[in-house]
mmCIF file of C-alpha atoms and ligand atoms in Angstrom:
data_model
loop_
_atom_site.group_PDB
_atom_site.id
_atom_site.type_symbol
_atom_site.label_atom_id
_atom_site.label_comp_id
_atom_site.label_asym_id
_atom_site.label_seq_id
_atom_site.Cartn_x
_atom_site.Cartn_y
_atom_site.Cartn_z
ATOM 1 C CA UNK A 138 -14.287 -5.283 34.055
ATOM 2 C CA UNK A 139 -14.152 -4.869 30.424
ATOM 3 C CA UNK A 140 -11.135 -3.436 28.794
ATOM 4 C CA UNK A 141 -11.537 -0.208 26.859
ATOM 5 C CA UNK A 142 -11.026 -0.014 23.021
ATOM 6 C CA UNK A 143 -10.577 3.366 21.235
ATOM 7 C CA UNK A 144 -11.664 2.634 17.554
ATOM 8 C CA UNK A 145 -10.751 5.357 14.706
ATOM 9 C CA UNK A 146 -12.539 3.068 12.064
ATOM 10 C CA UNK A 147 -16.108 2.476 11.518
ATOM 11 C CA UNK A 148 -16.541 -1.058 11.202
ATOM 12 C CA UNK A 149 -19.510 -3.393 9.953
ATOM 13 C CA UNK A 150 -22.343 -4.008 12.800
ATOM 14 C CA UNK A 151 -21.589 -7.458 12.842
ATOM 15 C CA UNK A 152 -17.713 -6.718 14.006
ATOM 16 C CA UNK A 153 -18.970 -3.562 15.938
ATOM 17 C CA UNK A 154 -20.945 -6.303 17.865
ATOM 18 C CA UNK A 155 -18.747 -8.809 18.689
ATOM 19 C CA UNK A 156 -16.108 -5.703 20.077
ATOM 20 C CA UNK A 157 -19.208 -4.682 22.058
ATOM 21 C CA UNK A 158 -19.503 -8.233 23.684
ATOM 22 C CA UNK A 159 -16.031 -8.530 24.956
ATOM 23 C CA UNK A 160 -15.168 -4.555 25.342
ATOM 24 C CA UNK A 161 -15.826 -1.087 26.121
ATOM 25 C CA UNK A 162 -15.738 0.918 22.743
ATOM 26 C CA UNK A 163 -15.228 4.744 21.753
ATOM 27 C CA UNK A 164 -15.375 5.067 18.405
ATOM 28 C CA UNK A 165 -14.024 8.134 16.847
ATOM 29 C CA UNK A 166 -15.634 8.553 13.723
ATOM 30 C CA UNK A 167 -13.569 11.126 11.990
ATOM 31 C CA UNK A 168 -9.648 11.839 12.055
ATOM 32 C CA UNK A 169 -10.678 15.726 11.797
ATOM 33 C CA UNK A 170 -9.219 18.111 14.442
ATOM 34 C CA UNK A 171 -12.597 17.385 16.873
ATOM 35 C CA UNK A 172 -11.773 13.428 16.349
ATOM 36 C CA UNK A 173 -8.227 14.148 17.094
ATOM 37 C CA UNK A 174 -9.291 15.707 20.098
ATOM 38 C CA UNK A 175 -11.973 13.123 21.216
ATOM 39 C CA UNK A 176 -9.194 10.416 20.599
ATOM 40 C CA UNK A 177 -6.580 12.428 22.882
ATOM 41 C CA UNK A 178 -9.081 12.490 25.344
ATOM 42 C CA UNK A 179 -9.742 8.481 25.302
ATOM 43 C CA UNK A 180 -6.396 7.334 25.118
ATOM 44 C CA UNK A 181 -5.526 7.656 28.373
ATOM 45 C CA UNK A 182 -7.966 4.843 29.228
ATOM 46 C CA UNK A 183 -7.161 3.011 26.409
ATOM 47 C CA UNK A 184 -6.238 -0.723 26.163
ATOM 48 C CA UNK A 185 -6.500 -1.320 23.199
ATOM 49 C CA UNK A 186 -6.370 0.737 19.811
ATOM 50 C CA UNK A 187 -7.989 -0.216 16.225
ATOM 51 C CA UNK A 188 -7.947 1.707 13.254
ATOM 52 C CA UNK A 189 -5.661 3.155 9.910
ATOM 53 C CA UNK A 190 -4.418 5.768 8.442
ATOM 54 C CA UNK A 191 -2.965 7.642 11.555
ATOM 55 C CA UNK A 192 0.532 8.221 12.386
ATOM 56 C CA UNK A 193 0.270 6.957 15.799
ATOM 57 C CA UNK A 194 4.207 8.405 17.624
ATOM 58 C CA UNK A 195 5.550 8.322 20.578
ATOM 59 C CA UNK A 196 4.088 11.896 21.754
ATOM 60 C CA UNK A 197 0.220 10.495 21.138
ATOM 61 C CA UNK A 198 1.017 7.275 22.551
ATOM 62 C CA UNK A 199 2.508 8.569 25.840
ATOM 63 C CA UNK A 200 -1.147 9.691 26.526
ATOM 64 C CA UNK A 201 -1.565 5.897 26.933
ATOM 65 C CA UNK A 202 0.113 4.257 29.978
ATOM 66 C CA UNK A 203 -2.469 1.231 30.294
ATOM 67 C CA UNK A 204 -2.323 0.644 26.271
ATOM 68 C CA UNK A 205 -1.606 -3.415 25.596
ATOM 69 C CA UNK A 206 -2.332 -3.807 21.887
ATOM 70 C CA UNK A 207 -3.043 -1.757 18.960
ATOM 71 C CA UNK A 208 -4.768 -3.651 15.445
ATOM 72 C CA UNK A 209 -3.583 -2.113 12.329
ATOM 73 C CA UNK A 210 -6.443 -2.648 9.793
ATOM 74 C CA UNK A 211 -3.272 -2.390 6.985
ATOM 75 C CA UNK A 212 -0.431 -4.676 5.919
ATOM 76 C CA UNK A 213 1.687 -1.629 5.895
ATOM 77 C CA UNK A 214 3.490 -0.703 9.313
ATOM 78 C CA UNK A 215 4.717 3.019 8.580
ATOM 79 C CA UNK A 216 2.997 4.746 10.829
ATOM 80 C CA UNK A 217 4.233 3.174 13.491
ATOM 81 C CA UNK A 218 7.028 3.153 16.144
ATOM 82 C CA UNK A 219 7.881 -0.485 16.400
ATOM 83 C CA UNK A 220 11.444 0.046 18.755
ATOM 84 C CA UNK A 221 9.006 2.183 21.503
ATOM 85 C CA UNK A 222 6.119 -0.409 20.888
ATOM 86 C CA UNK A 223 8.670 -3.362 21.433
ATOM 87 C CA UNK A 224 10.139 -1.238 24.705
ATOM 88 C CA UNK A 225 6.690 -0.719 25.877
ATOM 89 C CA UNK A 226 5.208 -4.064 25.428
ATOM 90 C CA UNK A 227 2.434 -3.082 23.688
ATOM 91 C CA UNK A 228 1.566 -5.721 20.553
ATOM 92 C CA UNK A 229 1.242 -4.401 17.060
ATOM 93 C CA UNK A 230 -0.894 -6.671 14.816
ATOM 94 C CA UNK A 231 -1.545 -6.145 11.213
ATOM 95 C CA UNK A 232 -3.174 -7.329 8.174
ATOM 96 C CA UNK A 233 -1.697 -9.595 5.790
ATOM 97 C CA UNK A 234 -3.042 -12.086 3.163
ATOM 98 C CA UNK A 235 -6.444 -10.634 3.162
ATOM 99 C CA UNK A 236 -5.425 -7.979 0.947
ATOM 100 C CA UNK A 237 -2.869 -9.472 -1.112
ATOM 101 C CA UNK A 238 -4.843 -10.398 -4.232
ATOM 102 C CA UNK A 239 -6.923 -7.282 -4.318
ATOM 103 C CA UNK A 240 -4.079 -5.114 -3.845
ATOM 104 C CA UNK A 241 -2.104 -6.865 -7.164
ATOM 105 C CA UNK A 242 -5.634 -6.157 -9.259
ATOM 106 C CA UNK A 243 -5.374 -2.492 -8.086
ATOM 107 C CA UNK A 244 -1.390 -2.368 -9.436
ATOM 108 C CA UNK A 245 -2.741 -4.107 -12.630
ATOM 109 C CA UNK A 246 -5.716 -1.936 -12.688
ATOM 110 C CA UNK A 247 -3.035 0.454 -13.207
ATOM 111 C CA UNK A 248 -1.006 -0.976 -15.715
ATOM 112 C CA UNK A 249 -3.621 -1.814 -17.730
ATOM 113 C CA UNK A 250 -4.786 1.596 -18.193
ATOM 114 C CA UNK A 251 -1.467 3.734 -18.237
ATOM 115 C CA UNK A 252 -0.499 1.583 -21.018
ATOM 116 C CA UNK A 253 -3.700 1.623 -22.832
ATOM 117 C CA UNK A 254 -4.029 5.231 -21.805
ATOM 118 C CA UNK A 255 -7.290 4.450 -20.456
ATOM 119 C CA UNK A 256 -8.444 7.496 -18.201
ATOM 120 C CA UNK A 257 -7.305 9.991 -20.530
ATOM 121 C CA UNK A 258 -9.413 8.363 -23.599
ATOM 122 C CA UNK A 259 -12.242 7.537 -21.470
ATOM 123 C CA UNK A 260 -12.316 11.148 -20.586
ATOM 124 C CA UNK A 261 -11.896 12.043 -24.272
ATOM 125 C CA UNK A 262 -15.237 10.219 -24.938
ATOM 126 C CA UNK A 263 -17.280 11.958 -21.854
ATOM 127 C CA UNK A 264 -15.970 15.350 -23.214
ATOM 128 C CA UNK A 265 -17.813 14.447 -26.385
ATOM 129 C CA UNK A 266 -13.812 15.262 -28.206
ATOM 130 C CA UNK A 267 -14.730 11.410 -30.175
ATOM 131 C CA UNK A 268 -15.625 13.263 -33.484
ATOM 132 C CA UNK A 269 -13.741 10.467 -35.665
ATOM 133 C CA UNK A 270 -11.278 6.832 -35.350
ATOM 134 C CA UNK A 271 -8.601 7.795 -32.886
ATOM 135 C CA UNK A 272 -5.354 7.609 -35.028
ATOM 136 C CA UNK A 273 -1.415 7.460 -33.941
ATOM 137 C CA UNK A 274 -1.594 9.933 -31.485
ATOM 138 C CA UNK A 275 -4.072 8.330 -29.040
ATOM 139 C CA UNK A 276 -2.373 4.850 -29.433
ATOM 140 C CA UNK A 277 -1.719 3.082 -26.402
ATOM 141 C CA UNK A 278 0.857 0.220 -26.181
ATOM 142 C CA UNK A 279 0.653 -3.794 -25.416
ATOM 143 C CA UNK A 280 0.756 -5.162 -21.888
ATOM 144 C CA UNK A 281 1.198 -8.716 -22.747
ATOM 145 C CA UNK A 282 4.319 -9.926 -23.720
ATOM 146 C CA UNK A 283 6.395 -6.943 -22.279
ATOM 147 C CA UNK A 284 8.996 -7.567 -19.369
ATOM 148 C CA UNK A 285 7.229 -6.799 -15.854
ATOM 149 C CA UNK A 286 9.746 -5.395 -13.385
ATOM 150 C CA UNK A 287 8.547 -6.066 -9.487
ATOM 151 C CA UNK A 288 10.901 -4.327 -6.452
ATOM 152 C CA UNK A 289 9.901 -5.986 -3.532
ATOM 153 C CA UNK A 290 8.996 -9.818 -3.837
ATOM 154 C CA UNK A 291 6.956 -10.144 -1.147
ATOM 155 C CA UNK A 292 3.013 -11.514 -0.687
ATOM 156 C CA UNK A 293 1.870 -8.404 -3.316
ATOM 157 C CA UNK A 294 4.900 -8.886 -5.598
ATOM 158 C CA UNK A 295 4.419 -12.556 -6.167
ATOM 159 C CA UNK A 296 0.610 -11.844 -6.633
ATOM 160 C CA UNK A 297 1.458 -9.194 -9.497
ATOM 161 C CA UNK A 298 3.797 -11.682 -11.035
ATOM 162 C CA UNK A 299 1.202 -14.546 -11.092
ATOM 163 C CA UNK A 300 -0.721 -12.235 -12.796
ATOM 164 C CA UNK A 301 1.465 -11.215 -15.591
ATOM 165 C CA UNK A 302 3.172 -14.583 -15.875
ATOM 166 C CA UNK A 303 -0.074 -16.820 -16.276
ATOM 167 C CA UNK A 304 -2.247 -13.647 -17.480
ATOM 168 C CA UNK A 305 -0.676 -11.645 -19.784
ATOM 169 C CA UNK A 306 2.473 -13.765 -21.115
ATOM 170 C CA UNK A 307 4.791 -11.065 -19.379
ATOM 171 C CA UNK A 308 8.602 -12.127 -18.840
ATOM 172 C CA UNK A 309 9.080 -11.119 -14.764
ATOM 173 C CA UNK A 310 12.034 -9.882 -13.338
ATOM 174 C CA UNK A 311 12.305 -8.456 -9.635
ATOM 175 C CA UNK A 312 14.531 -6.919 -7.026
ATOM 176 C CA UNK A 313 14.470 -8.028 -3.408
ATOM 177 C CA UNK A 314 16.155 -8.100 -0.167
ATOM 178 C CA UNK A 315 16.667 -11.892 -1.075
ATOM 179 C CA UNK A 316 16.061 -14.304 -3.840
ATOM 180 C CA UNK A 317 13.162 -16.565 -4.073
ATOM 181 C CA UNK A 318 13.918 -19.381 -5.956
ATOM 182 C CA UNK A 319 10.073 -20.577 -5.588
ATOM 183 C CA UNK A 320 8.741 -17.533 -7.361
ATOM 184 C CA UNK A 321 11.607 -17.674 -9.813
ATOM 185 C CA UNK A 322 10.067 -21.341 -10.438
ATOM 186 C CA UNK A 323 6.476 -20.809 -10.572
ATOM 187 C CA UNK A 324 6.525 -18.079 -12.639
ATOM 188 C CA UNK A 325 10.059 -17.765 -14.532
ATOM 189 C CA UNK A 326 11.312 -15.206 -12.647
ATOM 190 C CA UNK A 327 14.941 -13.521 -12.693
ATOM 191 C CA UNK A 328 16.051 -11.930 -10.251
ATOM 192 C CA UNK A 329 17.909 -8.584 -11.203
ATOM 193 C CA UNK A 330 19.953 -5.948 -9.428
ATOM 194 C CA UNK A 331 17.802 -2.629 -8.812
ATOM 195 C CA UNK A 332 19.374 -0.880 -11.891
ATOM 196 C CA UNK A 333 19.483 -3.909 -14.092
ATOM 197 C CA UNK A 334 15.899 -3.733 -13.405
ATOM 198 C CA UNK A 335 14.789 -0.276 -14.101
ATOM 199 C CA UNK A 336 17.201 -0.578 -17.016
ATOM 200 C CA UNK A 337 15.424 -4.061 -18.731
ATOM 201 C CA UNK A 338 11.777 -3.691 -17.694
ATOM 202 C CA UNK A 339 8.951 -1.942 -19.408
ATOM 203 C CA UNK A 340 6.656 -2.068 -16.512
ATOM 204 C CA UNK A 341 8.467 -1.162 -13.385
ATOM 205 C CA UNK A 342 5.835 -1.398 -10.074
ATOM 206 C CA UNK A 343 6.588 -0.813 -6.340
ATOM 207 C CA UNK A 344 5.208 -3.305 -3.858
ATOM 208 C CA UNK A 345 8.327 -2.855 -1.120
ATOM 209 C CA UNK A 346 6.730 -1.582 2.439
ATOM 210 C CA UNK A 347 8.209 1.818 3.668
ATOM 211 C CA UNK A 348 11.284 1.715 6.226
ATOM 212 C CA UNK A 349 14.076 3.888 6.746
ATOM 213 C CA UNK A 350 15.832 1.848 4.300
ATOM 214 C CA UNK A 351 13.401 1.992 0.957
ATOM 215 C CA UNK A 352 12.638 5.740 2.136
ATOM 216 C CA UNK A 353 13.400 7.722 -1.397
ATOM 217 C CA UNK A 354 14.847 4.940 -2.981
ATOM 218 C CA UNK A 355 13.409 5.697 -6.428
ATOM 219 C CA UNK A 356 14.954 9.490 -7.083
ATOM 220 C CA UNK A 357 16.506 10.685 -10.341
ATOM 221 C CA UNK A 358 19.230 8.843 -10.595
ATOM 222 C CA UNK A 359 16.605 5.318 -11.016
ATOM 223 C CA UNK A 360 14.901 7.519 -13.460
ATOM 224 C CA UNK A 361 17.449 8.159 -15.220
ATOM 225 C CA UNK A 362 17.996 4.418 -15.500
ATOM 226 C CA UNK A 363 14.524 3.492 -17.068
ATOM 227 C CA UNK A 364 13.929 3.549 -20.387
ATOM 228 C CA UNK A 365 11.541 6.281 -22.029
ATOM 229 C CA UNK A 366 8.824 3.628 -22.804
ATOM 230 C CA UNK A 367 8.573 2.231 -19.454
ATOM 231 C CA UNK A 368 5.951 3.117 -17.104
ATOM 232 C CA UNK A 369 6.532 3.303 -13.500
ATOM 233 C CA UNK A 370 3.442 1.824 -11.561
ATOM 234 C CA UNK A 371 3.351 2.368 -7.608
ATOM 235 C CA UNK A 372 1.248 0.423 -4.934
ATOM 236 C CA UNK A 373 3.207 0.778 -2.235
ATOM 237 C CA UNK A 374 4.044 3.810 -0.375
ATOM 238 C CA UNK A 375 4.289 7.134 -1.763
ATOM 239 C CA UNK A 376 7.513 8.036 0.151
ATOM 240 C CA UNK A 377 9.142 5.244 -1.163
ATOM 241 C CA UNK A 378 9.508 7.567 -4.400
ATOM 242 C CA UNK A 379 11.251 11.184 -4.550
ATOM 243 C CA UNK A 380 7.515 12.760 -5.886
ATOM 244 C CA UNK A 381 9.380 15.817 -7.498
ATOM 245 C CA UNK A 382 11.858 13.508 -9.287
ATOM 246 C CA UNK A 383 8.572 11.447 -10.511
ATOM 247 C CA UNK A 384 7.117 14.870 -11.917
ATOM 248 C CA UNK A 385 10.227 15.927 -13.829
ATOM 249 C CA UNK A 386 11.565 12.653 -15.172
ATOM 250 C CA UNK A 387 7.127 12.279 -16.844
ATOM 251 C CA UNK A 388 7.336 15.999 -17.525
ATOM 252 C CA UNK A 389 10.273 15.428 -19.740
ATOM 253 C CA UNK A 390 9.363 12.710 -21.486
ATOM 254 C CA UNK A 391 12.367 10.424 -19.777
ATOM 255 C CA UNK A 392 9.713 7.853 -18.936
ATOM 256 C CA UNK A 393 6.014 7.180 -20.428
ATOM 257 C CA UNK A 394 3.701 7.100 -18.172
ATOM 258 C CA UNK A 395 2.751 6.212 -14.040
ATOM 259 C CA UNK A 396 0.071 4.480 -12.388
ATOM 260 C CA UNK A 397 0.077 5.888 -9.083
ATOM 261 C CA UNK A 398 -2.108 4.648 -6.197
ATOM 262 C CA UNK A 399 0.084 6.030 -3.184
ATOM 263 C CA UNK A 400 1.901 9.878 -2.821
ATOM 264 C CA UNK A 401 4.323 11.679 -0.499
ATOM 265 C CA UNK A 402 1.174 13.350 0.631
ATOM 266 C CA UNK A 403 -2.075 12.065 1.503
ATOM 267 C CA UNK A 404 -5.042 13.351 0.383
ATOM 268 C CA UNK A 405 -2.790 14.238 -2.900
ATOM 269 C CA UNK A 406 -2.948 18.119 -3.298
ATOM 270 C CA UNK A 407 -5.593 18.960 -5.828
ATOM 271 C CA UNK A 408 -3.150 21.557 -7.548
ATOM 272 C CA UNK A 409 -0.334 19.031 -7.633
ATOM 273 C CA UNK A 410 1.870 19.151 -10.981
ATOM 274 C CA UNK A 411 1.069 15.202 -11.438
ATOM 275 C CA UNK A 412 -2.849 16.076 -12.204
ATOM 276 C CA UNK A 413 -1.564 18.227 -14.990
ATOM 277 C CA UNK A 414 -0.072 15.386 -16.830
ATOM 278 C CA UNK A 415 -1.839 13.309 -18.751
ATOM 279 C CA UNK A 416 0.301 10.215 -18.639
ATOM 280 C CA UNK A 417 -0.479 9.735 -14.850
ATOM 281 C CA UNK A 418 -3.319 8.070 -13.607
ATOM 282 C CA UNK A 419 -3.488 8.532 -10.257
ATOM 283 C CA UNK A 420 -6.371 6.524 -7.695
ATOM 284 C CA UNK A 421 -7.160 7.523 -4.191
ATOM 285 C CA UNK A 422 -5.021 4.638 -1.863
ATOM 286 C CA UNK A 423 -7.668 2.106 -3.012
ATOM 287 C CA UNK A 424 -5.158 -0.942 -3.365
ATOM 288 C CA UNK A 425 -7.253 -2.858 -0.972
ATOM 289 C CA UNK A 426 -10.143 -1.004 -1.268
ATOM 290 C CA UNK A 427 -12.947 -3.037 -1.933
ATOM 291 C CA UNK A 428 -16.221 -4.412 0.392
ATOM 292 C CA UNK A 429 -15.103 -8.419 0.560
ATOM 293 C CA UNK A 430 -11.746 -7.313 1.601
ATOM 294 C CA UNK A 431 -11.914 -4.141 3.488
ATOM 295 C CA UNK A 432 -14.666 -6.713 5.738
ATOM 296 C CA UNK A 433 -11.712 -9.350 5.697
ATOM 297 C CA UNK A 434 -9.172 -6.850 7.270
ATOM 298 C CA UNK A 435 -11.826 -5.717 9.485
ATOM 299 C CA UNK A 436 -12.509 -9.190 10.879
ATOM 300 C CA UNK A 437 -8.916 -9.903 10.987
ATOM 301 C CA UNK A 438 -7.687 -6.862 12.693
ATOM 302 C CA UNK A 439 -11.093 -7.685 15.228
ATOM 303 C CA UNK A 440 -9.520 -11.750 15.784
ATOM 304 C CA UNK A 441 -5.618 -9.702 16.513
ATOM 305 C CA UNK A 442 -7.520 -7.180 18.962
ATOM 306 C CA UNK A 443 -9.132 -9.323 20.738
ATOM 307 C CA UNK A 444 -6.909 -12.221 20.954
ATOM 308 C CA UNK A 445 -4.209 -9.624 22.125
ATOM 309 C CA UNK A 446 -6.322 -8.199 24.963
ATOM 310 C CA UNK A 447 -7.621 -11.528 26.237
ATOM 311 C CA UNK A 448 -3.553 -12.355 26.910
ATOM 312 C CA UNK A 449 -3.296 -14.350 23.551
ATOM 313 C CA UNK A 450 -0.536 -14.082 20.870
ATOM 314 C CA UNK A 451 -2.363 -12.186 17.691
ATOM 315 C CA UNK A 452 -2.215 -14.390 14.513
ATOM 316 C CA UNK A 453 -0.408 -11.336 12.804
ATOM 317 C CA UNK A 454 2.046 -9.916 15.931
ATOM 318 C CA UNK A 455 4.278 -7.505 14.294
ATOM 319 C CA UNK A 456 6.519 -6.785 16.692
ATOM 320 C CA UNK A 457 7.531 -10.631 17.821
ATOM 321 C CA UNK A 458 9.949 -9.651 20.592
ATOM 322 C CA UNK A 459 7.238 -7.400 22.744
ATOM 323 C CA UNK A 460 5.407 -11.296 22.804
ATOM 324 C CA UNK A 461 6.353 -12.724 26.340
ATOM 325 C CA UNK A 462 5.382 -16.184 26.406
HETATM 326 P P1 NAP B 1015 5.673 -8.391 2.144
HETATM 327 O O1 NAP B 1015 5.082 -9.713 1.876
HETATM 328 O O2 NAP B 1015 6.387 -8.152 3.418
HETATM 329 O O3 NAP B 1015 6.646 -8.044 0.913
HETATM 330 C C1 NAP B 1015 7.519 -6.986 0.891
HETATM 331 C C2 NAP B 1015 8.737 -7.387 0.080
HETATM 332 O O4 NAP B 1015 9.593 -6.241 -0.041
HETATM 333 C C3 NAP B 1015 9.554 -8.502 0.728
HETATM 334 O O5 NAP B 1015 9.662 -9.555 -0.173
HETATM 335 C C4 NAP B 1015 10.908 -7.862 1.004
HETATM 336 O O6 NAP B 1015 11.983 -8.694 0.636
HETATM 337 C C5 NAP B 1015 10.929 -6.688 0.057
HETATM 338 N N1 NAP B 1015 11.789 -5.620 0.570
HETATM 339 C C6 NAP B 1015 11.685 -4.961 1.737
HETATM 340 N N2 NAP B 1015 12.644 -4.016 1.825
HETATM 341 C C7 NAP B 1015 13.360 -4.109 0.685
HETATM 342 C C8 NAP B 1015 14.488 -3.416 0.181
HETATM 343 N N3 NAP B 1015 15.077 -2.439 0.874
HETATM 344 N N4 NAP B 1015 14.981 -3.759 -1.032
HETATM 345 C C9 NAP B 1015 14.409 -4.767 -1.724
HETATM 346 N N5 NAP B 1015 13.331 -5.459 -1.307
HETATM 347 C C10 NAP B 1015 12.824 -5.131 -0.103
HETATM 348 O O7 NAP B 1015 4.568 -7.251 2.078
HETATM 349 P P2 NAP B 1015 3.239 -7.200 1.172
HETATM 350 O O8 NAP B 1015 2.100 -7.805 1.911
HETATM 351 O O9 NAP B 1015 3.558 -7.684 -0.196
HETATM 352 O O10 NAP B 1015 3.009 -5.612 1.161
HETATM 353 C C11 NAP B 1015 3.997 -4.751 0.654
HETATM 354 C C12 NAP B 1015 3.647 -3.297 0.896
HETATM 355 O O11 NAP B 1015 2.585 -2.914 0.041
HETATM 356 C C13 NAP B 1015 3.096 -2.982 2.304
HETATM 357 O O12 NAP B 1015 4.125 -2.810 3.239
HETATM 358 C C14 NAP B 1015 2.318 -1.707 2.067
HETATM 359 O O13 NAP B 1015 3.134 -0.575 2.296
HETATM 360 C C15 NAP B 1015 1.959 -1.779 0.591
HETATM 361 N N6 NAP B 1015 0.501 -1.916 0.392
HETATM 362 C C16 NAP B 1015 -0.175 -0.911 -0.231
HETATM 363 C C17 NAP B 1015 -1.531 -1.012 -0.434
HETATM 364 C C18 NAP B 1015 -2.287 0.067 -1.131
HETATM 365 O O14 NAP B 1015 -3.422 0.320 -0.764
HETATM 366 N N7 NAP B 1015 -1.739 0.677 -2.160
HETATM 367 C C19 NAP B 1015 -2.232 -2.158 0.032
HETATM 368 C C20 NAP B 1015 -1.504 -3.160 0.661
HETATM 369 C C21 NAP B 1015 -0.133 -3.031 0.849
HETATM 370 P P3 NAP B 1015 12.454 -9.981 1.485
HETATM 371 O O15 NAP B 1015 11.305 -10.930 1.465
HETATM 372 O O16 NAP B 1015 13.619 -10.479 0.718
HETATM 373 O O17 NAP B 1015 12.756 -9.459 2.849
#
């Protein structure tokens, strides 16, 4: 008999095919409350899960005694509960790689136009306020050349600093769990304590994942640290950052600007203070968020799903120790 998959993504027809070959599908089209409810209703058949974007806990998953796998189509691993997967055996895979390189053009999508205060000129122009040569006031200032600051030298990180090394001329330092002396090779790199870091750079971006331990681990005192030219830039998660201490440390002018793909809250509130400030730019999650490689996390969460429920180790297991060889 085929095993059942509950899918809260829409995928391609060429992937919804080949899950159609080898399982049973429900696809819940929408997380609204009537998807919420279809899903609830499904998961106690479930074997497998695919999807992103839900915070999938212990109460939901309980619903789910037969579950074996569940194929995160993200890199990031927040929503999950990896010490009840691991207890219950069931294999979270995710998706690495595929995004990497589109995910460092979003952060320098970002850099590029809080520095060059692209949005908020653009917008100028559209409003028809271009009545003569901007002057002083509308000045942006240079990207190449200045000191990029990456916290969390992982896959992303690396990809950022490739960029600015070889790109833009940019001297990189970064902040990690560890030092990587082949990053600090291929592109120069120092490495730097967290406040030496938000002290010496002018661009200071995110790309650490969310755990208990980077929870809030930019607040006021880090602000307080940077320097009132810097720009903060964050592609990573939005709870990584105290949001209120973001607001107040642009609102007063203690640093220049943010780029700001990810928030506390998702959808971001329409009335929230950071759309009244015109030094934030501020983009919808789209860090991987384009057709090639939304199709290439598709197709790889599809190879983890189905290698996991056909009693094979997914290329990208998460939780290693629920694997029983
Ligand atoms: P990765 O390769 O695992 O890199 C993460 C890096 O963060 C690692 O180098 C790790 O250091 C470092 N790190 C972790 N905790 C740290 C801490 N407490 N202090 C200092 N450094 C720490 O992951 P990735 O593929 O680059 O992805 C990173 C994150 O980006 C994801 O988890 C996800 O949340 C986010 N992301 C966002 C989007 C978006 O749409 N905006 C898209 C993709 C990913 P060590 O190597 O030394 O352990």
């Amino acid at each position: 008999m085929k095993k059942q998959v509950l899918l809260y993504k829409k995928l391609s027809p060429l992937l919804m095919a080949r899950l159609h070959e080898q399982t049973e599908v429900t696809l819940i089209d929408n997380l609204n409350a009537d998807g919420l409810a279809k899903l609830r209703d499904a998961l106690p058949r479930a074997h497998g899960l695919l999807g992103a974007s839900l915070k999938l806990d212990a109460g939901l998953l309980d619903l789910a005694p037969d579950l074996e796998a569940i194929a995160s189509v993200s890199v990031g691993v927040d929503n999950y509960d990896i010490d009840y997967l691991t207890e219950r055996r069931i294999l979270l895979s995710n998706t690495p790689d595929v995004l990497t390189e589109t995910t460092a053009d979003t952060g320098f999508a970002l850099i590029l136009a809080t520095a060059r205060r692209v949005v908020e000129l653009a917008n100028m122009v559209r409003a028809g306020q271009w009545t003569r040569n901007v002057g002083p006031t509308q000045f942006g200032t240079d990207v190449h050349g200045k000191t990029l600051g990456i916290i969390g030298m992982g896959r992303i990180g690396e990809a950022l600093a490739q960029r600015g090394h070889f790109g833009f001329g940019m001297p990189v330092i970064y902040h990690s769990h560890t030092p990587k002396p082949a990053v600090e090779q291929r592109f120069n790199a120092q490495y730097r304590s967290l406040p030496e870091l938000l002290q010496q750079a002018d661009f200071v971006c995110l790309t650490l994942p969310l755990t208990a331990e980077t929870e809030g681990l930019i607040g006021a005192k880090q602000f307080a640290l940077m320097r009132r030219e810097s720009i903060f830039i964050n592609i990573s998660r939005g709870k990584v950052v105290d949001e209120a201490a973001l607001i107040q440390a642009l609102s007063e002018g203690q640093i220049r600007a943010a780029g700001l793909d990810v928030f506390e809250r998702e959808p971001l509130n329409h009335d929230s203070p950071l759309l009244q400030l015109n030094n934030v730019v501020a983009t919808p999650h789209i860090g991987s968020a384009t057709h090639e490689t939304r199709e290439a996390m598709a197709t790889c969460a599809v190879d983890n799903l189905l290698a996991a429920l056909a009693g094979e180790r997914p290329k990208n297991l998460v939780n290693t120790k629920a694997w029983k060889a």
